[in-house]
PDB file of C-alpha atoms in Angstrom:
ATOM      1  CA  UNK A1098      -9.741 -22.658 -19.528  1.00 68.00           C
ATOM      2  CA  UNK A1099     -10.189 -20.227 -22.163  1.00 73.00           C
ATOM      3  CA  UNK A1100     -11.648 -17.752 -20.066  1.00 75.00           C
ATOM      4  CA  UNK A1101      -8.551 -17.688 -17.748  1.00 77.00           C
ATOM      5  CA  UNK A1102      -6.056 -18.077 -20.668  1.00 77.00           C
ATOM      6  CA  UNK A1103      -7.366 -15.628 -23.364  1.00 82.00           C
ATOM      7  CA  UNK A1104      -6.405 -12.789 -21.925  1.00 79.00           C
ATOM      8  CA  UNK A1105      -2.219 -14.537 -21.371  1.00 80.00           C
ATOM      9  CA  UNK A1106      -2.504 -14.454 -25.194  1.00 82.00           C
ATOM     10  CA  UNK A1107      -1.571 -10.061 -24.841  1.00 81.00           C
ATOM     11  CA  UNK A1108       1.642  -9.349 -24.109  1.00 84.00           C
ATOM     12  CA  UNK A1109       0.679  -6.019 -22.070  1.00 81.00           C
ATOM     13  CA  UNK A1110      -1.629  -8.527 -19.817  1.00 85.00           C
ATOM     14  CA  UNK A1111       1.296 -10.994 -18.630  1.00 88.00           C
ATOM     15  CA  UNK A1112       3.261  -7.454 -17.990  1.00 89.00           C
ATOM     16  CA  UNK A1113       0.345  -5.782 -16.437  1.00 86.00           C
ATOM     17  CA  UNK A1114      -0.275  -9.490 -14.453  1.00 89.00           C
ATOM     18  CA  UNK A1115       2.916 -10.062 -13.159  1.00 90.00           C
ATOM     19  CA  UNK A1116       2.984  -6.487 -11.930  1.00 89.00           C
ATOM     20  CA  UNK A1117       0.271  -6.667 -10.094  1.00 88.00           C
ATOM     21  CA  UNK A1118       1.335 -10.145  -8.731  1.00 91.00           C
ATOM     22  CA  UNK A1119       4.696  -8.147  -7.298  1.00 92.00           C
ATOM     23  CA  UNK A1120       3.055  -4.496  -6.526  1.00 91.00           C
ATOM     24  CA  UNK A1121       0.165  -7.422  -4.385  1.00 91.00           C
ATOM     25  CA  UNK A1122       3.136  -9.273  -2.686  1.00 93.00           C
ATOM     26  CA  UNK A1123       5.036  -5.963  -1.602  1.00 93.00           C
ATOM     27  CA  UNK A1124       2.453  -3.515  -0.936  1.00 92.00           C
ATOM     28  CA  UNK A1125       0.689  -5.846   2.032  1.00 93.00           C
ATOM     29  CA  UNK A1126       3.609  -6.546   3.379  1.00 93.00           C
ATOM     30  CA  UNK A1127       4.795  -2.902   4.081  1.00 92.00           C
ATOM     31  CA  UNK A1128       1.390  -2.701   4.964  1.00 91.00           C
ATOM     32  CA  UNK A1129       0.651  -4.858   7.745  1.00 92.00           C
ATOM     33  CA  UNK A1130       3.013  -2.386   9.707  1.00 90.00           C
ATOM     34  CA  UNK A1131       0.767  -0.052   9.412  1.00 88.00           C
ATOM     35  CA  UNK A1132      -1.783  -1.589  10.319  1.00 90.00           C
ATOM     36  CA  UNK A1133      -0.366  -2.927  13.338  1.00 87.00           C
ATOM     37  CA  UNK A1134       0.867   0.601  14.252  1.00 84.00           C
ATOM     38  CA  UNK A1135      -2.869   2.252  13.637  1.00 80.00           C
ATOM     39  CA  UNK A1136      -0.817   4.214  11.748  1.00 80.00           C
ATOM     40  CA  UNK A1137      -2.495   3.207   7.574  1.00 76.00           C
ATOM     41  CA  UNK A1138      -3.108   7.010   6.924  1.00 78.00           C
ATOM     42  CA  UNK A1139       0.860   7.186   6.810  1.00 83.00           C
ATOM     43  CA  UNK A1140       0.770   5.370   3.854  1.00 81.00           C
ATOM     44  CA  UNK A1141      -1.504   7.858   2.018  1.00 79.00           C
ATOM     45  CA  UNK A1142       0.252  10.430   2.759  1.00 84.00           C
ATOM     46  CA  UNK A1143       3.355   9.128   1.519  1.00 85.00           C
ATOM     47  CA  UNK A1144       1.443   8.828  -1.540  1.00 83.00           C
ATOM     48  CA  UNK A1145       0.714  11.756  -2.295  1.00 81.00           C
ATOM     49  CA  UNK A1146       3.922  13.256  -0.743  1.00 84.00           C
ATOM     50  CA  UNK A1147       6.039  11.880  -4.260  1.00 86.00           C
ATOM     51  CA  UNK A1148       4.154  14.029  -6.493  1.00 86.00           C
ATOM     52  CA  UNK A1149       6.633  17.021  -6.015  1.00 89.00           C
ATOM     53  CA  UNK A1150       9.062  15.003  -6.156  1.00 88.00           C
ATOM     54  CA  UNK A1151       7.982  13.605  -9.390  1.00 85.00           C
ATOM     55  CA  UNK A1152       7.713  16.908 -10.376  1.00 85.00           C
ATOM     56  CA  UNK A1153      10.528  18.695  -9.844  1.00 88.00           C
ATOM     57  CA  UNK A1154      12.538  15.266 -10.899  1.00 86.00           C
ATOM     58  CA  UNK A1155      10.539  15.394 -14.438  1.00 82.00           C
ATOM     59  CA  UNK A1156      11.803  19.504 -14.826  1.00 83.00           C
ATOM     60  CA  UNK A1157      15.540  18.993 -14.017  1.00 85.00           C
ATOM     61  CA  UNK A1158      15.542  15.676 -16.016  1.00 85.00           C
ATOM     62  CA  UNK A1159      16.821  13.536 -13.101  1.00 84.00           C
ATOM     63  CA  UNK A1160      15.572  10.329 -11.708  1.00 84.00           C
ATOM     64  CA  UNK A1161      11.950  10.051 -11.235  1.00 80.00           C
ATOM     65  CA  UNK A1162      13.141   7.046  -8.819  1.00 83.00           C
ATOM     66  CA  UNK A1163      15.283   9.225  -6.977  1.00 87.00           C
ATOM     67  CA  UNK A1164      12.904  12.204  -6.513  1.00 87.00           C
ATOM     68  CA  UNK A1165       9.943  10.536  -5.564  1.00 86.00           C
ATOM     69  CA  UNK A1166      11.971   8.522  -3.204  1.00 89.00           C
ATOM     70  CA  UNK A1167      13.278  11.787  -1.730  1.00 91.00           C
ATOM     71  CA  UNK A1168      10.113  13.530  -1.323  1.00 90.00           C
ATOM     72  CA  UNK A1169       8.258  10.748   0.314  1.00 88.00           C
ATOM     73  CA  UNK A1170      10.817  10.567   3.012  1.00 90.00           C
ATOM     74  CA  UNK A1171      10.799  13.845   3.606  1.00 92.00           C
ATOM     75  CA  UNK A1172       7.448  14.018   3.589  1.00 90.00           C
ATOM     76  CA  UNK A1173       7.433  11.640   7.332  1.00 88.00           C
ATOM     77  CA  UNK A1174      10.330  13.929   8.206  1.00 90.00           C
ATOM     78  CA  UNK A1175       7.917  16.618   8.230  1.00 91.00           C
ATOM     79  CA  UNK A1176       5.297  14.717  10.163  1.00 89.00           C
ATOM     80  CA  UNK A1177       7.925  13.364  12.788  1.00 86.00           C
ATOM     81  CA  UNK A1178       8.746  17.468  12.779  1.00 91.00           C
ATOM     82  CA  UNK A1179       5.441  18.806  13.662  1.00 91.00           C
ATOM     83  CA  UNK A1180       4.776  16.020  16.128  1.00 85.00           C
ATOM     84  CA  UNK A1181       8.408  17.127  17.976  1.00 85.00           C
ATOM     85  CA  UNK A1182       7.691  20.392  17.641  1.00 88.00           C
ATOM     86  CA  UNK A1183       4.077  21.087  19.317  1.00 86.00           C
ATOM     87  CA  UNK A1184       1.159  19.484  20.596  1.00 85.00           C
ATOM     88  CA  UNK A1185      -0.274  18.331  18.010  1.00 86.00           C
ATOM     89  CA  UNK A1186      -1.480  14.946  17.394  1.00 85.00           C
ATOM     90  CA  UNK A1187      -0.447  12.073  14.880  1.00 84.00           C
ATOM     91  CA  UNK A1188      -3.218  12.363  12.615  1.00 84.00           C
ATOM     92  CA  UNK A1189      -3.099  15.933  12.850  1.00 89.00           C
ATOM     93  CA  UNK A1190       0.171  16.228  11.395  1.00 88.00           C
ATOM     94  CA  UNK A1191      -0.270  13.453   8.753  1.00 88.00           C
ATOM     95  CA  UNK A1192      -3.693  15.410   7.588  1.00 88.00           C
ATOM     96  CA  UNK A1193      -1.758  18.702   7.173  1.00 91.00           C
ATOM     97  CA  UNK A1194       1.381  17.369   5.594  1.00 90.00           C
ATOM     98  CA  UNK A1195      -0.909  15.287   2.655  1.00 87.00           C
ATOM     99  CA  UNK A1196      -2.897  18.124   1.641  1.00 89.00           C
ATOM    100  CA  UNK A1197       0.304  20.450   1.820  1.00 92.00           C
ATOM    101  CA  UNK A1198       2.299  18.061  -0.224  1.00 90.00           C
ATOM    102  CA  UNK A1199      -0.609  17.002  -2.722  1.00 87.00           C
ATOM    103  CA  UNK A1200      -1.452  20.872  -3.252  1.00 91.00           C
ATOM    104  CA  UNK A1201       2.493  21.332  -3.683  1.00 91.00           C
ATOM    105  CA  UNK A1202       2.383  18.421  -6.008  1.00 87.00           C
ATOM    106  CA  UNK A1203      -0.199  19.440  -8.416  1.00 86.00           C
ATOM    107  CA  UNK A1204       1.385  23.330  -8.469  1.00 90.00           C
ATOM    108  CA  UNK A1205       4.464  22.434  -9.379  1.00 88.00           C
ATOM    109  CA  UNK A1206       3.381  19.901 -12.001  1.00 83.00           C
ATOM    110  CA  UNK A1207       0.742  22.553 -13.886  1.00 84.00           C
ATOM    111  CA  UNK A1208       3.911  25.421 -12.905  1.00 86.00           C
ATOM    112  CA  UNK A1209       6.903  23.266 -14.646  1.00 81.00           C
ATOM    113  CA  UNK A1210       4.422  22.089 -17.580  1.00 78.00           C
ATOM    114  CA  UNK A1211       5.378  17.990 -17.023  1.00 69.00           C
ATOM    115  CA  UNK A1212       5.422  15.146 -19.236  1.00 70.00           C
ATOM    116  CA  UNK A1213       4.070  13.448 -16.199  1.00 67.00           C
ATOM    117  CA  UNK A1214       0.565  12.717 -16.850  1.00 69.00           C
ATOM    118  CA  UNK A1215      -1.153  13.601 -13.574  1.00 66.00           C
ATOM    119  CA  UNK A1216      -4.128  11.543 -14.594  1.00 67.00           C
ATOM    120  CA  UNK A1217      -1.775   8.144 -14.848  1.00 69.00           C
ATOM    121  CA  UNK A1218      -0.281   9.556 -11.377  1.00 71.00           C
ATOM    122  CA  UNK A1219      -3.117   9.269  -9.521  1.00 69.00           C
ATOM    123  CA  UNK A1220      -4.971   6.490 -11.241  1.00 67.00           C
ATOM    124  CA  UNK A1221      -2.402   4.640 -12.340  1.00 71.00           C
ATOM    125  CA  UNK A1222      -1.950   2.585 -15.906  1.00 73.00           C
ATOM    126  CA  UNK A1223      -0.996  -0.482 -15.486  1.00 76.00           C
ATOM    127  CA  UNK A1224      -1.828  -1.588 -19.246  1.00 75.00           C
ATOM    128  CA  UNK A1225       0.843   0.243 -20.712  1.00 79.00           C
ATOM    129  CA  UNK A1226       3.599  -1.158 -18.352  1.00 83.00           C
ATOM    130  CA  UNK A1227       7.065  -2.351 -19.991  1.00 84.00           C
ATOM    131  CA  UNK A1228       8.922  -5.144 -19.494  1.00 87.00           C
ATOM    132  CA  UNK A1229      11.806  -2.241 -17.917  1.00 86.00           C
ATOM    133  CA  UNK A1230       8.721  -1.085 -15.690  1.00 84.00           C
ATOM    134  CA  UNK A1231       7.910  -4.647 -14.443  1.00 88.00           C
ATOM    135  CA  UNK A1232      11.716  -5.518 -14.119  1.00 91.00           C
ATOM    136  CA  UNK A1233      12.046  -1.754 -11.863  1.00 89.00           C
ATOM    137  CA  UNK A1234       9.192  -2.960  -9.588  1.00 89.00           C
ATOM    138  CA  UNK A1235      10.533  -6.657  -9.204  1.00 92.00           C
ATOM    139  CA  UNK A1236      14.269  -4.885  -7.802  1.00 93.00           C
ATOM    140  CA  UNK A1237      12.173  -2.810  -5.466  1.00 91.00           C
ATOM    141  CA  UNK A1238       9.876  -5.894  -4.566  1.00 92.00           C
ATOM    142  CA  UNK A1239      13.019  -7.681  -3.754  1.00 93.00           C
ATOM    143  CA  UNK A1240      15.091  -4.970  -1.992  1.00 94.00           C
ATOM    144  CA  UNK A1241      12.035  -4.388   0.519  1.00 94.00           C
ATOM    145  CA  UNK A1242      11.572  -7.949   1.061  1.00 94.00           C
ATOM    146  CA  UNK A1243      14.862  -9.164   1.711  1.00 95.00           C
ATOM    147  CA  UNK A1244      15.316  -6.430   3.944  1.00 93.00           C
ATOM    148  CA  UNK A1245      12.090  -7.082   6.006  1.00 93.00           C
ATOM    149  CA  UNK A1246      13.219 -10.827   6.423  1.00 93.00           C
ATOM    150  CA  UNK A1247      16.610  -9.859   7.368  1.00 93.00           C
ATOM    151  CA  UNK A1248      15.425  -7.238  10.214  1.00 91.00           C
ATOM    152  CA  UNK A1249      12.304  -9.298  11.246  1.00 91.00           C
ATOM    153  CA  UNK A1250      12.945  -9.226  15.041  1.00 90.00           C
ATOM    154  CA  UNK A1251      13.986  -5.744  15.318  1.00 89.00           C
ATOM    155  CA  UNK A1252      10.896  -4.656  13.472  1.00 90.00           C
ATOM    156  CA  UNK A1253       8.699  -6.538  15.202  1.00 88.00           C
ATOM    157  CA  UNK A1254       9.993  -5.260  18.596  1.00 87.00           C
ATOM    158  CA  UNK A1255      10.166  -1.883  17.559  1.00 87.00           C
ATOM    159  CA  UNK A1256       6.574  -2.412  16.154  1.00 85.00           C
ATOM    160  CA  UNK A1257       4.593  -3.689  19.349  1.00 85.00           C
ATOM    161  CA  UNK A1258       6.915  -1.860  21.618  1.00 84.00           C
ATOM    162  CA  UNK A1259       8.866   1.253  20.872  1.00 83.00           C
ATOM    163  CA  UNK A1260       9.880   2.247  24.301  1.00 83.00           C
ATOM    164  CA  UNK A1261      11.403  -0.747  25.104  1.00 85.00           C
ATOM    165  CA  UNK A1262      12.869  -1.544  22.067  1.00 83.00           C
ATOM    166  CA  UNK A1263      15.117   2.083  22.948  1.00 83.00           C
ATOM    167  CA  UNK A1264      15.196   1.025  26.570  1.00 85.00           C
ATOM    168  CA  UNK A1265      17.042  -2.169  25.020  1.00 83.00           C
ATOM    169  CA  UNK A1266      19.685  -0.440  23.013  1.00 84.00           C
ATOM    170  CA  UNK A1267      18.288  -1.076  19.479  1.00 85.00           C
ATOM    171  CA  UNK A1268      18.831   1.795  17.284  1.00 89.00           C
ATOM    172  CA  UNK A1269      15.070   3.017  16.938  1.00 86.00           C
ATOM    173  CA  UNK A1270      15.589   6.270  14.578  1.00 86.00           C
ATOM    174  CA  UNK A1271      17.540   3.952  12.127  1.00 89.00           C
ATOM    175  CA  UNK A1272      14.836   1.248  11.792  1.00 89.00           C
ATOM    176  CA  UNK A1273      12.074   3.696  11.475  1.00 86.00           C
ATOM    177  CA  UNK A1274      13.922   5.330   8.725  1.00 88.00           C
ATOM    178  CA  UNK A1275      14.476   2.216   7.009  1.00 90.00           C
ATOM    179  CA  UNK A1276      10.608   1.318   7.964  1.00 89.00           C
ATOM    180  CA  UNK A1277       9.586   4.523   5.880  1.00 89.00           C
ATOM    181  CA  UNK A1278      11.757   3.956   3.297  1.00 90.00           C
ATOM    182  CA  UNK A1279      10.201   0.633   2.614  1.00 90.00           C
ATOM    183  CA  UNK A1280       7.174   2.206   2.551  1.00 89.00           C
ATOM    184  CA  UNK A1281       8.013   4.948   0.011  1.00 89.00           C
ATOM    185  CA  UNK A1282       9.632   2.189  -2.342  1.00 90.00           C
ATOM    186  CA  UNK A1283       6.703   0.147  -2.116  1.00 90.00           C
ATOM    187  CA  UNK A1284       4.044   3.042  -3.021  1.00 88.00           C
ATOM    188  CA  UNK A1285       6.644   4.197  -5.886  1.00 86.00           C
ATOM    189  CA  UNK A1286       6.574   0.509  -7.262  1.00 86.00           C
ATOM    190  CA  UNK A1287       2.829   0.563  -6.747  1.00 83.00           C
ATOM    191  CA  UNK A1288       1.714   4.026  -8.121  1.00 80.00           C
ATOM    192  CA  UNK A1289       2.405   2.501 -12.191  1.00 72.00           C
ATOM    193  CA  UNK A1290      -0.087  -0.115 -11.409  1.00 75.00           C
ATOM    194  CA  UNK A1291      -2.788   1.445  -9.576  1.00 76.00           C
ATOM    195  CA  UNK A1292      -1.763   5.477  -8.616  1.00 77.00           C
ATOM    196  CA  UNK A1293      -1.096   7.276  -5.904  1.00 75.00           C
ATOM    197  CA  UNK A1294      -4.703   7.430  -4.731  1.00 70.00           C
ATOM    198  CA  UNK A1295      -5.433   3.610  -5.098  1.00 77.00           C
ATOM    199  CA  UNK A1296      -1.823   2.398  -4.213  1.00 83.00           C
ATOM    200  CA  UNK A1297      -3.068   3.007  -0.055  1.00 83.00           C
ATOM    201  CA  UNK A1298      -5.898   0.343  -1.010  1.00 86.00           C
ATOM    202  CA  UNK A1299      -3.509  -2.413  -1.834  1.00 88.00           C
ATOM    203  CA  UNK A1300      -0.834  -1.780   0.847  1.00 89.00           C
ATOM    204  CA  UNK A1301      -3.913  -1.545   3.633  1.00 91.00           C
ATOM    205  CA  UNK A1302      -6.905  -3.620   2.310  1.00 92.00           C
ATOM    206  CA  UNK A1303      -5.412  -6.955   2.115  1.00 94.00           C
ATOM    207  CA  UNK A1304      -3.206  -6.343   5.502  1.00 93.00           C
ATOM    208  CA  UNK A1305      -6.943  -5.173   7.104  1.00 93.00           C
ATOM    209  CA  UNK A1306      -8.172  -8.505   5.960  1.00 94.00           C
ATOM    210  CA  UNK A1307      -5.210 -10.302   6.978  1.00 93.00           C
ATOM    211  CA  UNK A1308      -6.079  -8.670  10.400  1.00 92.00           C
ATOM    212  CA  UNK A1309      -9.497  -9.663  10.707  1.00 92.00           C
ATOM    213  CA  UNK A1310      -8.647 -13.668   9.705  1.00 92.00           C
ATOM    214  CA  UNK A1311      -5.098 -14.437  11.622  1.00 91.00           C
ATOM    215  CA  UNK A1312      -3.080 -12.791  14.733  1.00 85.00           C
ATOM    216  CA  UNK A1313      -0.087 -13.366  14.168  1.00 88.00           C
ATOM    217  CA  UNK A1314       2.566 -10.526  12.352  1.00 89.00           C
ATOM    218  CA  UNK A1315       3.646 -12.917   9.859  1.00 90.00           C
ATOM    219  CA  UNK A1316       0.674 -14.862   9.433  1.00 93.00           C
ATOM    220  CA  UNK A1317      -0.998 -11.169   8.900  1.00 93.00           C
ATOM    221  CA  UNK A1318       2.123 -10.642   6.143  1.00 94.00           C
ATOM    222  CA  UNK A1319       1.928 -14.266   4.358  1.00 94.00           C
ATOM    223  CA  UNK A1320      -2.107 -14.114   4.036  1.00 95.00           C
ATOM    224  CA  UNK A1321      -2.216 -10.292   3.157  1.00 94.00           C
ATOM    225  CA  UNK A1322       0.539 -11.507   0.448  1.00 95.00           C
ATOM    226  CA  UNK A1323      -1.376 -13.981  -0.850  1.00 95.00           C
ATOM    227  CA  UNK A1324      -4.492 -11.839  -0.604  1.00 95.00           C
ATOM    228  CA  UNK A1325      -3.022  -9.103  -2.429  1.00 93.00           C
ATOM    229  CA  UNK A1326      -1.871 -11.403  -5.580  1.00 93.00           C
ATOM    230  CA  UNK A1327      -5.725 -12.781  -5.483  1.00 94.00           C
ATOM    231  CA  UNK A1328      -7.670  -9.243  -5.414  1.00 94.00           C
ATOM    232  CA  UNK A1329      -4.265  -7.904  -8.163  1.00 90.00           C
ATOM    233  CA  UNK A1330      -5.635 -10.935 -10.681  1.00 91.00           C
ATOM    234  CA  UNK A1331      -9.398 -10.902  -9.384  1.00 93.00           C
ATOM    235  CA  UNK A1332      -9.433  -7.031 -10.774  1.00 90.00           C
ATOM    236  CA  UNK A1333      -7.146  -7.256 -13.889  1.00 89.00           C
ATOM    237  CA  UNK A1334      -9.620 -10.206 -15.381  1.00 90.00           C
ATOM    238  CA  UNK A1335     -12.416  -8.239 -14.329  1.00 91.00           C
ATOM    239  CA  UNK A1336     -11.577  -5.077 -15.832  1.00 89.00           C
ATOM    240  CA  UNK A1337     -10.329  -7.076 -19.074  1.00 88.00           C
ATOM    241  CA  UNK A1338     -13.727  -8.899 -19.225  1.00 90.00           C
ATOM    242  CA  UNK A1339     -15.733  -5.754 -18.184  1.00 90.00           C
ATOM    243  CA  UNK A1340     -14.296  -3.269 -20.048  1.00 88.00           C
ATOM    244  CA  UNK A1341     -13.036  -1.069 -17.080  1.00 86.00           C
ATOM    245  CA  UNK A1342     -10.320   0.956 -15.810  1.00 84.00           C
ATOM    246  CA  UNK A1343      -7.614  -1.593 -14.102  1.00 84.00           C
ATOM    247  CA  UNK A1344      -6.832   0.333 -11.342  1.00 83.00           C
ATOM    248  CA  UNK A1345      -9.829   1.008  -9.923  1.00 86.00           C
ATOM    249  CA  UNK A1346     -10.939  -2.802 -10.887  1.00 88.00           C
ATOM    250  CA  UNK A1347      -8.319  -3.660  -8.514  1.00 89.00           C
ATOM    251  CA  UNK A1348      -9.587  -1.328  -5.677  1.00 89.00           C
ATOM    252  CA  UNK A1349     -12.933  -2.796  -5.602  1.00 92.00           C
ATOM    253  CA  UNK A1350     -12.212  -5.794  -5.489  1.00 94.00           C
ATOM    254  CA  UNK A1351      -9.502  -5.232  -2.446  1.00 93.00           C
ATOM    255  CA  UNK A1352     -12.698  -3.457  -0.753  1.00 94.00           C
ATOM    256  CA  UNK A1353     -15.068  -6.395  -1.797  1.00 95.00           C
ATOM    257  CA  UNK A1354     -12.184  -8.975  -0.301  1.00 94.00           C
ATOM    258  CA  UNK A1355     -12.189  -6.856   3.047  1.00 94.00           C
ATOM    259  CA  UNK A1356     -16.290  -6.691   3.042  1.00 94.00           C
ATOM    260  CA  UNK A1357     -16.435 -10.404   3.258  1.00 94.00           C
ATOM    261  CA  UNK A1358     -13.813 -10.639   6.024  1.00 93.00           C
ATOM    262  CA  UNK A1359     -15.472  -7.914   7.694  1.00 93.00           C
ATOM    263  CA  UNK A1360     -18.701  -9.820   7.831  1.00 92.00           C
ATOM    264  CA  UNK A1361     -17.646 -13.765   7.802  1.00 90.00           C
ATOM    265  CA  UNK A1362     -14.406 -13.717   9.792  1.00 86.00           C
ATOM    266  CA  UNK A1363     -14.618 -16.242  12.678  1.00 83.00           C
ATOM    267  CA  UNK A1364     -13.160 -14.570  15.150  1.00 76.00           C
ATOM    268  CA  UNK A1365     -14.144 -10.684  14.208  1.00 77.00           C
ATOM    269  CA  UNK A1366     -17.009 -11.261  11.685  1.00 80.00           C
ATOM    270  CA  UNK A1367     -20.286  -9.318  11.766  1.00 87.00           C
ATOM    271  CA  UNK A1368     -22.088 -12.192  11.254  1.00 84.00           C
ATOM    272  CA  UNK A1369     -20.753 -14.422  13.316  1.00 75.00           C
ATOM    273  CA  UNK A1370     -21.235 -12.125  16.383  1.00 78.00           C
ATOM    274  CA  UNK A1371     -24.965 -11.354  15.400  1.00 84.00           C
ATOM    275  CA  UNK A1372     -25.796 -15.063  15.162  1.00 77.00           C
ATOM    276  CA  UNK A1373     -23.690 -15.842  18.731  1.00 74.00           C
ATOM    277  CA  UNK A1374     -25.729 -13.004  20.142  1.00 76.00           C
ATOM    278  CA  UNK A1375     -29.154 -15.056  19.231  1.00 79.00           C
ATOM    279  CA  UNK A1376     -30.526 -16.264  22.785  1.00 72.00           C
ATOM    280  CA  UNK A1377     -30.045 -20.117  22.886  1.00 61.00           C
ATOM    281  CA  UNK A1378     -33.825 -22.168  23.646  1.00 53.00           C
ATOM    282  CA  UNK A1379     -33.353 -25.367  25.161  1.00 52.00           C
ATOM    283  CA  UNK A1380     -35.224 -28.074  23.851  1.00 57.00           C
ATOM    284  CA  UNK A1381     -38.781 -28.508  24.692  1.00 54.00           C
ATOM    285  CA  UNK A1382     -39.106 -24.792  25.660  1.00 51.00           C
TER     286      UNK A1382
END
């Protein structure tokens, strides 16, 4: 009992734990869209599409909130642009817009001379997080949540089946917009914890996992949920006890999580297909 309640004793570890218990809750649920949609590059790209945002928010003294949230979203506009525009594929356009963005990103932050520290950007620092911080992610947690469970269906539809979800009437621009919206809230709430880089590992490891262990959509959101609080705690003990950075603590252990999926899953598991694929002897042979 010590071991688990030694480090509750630090005030920036309860913070730094309960963010990580929200950031793991949100970020595979947003997630498992992706996922679904073959679409988890999206997600990195998003990512790193805030940092000029975050930059030119930082210079004019507005809302970091408010131009992060901004840039993101117009950072899919751009995708959904080049896609509409020529022949060019999905991953194409998602490949072009993140290194355009990032580069755009880290100019205008060395350019405008931030207070943004681009280190804590794209690493994260989830040690220093206030109790303001934790109470900003908790509003987003909540704001993405509710309005996941309150559009289920229509998300769902639109999810496995675009085409007939317009065929049907339902208003397919609007709940894509509001799809990548909850996306770039749920990267800004994560990038505190774990940075823009490692942020993608939390919104698509534990939804990948999910994937490999359930079929369902919402048994793929409840266990990626639940998965994503586990590998959050797993990797802020383990950095505390191993003297290591948090974020990246956190993003080994998601890829550890999704190794043993990968290769025990029942239904999808390395292993299990290797040993099924043993010829059978029958007895006395």
């Amino acid at each position: 009992m010590d071991w688990l309640l030694d480090p509750l004793s630090y005030d920036f570890m309860r913070q730094a734990l309960l963010a990580s218990l929200l950031v793991g809750i949100l970020c595979p649920v947003v997630g498992t869209y992706l996922i679904v949609q073959r679409m988890a590059m999206l997600g990195d790209v998003v990512a790193h599409g805030v940092l000029p945002g975050l930059a030119i928010a930082s210079f004019f003294n507005l809302p970091i909130l408010l131009g992060a949230f901004s840039m993101g979203l117009f950072s899919t506009a751009v995708i959904t642009w080049i896609r509409t525009q020529s022949r060019i594929k999905v991953d194409t356009a998602m490949a072009i817009t993140f290194s355009t963005f990032f580069s755009l990103g880290i100019t205008l932050l060395t350019v405008f001379r931030s207070r943004v520290s681009l280190e804590q950007l794209l690493f994260g620092d989830i040690l220093s997080i206030s109790p303001s911080d934790v109470w900003q992610i908790a509003a987003i947690a909540g704001l993405v949540l509710v309005g996941v469970a309150l559009f289920y269906k229509e998300l769902l539809f639109f999810t496995f089946d675009p085409l007939g979800a317009e065929a049907l009437g339902l208003p397919v621009n609007t709940i894509n917009l509001g799809l990548m919206a909850g996306i770039t809230l749920a990267i800004i709430a994560g990038m505190k914890t774990v940075g823009v880089i490692l942020v993608v590992a939390l919104m698509v490891g534990p939804a990948a996992t999910a994937y490999l262990l359930v079929k369902e959509l919402h048994w793929m959101m409840l266990l990626g949920a639940a998965l994503g609080v586990l590998f959050g705690v797993v990797g802020m003990y383990s950095s505390y006890y191993l003297d290591i950075p948090s974020g990246p603590a956190i993003g080994l252990t998601v890829f550890a999580g999704f190794l043993l999926a990968l290769l025990f899953s029942p239904r999808q598991g390395i292993v299990g297909r290797w040993v099924a694929a043993i010829p059978r002897q029958s007895p006395g042979t």
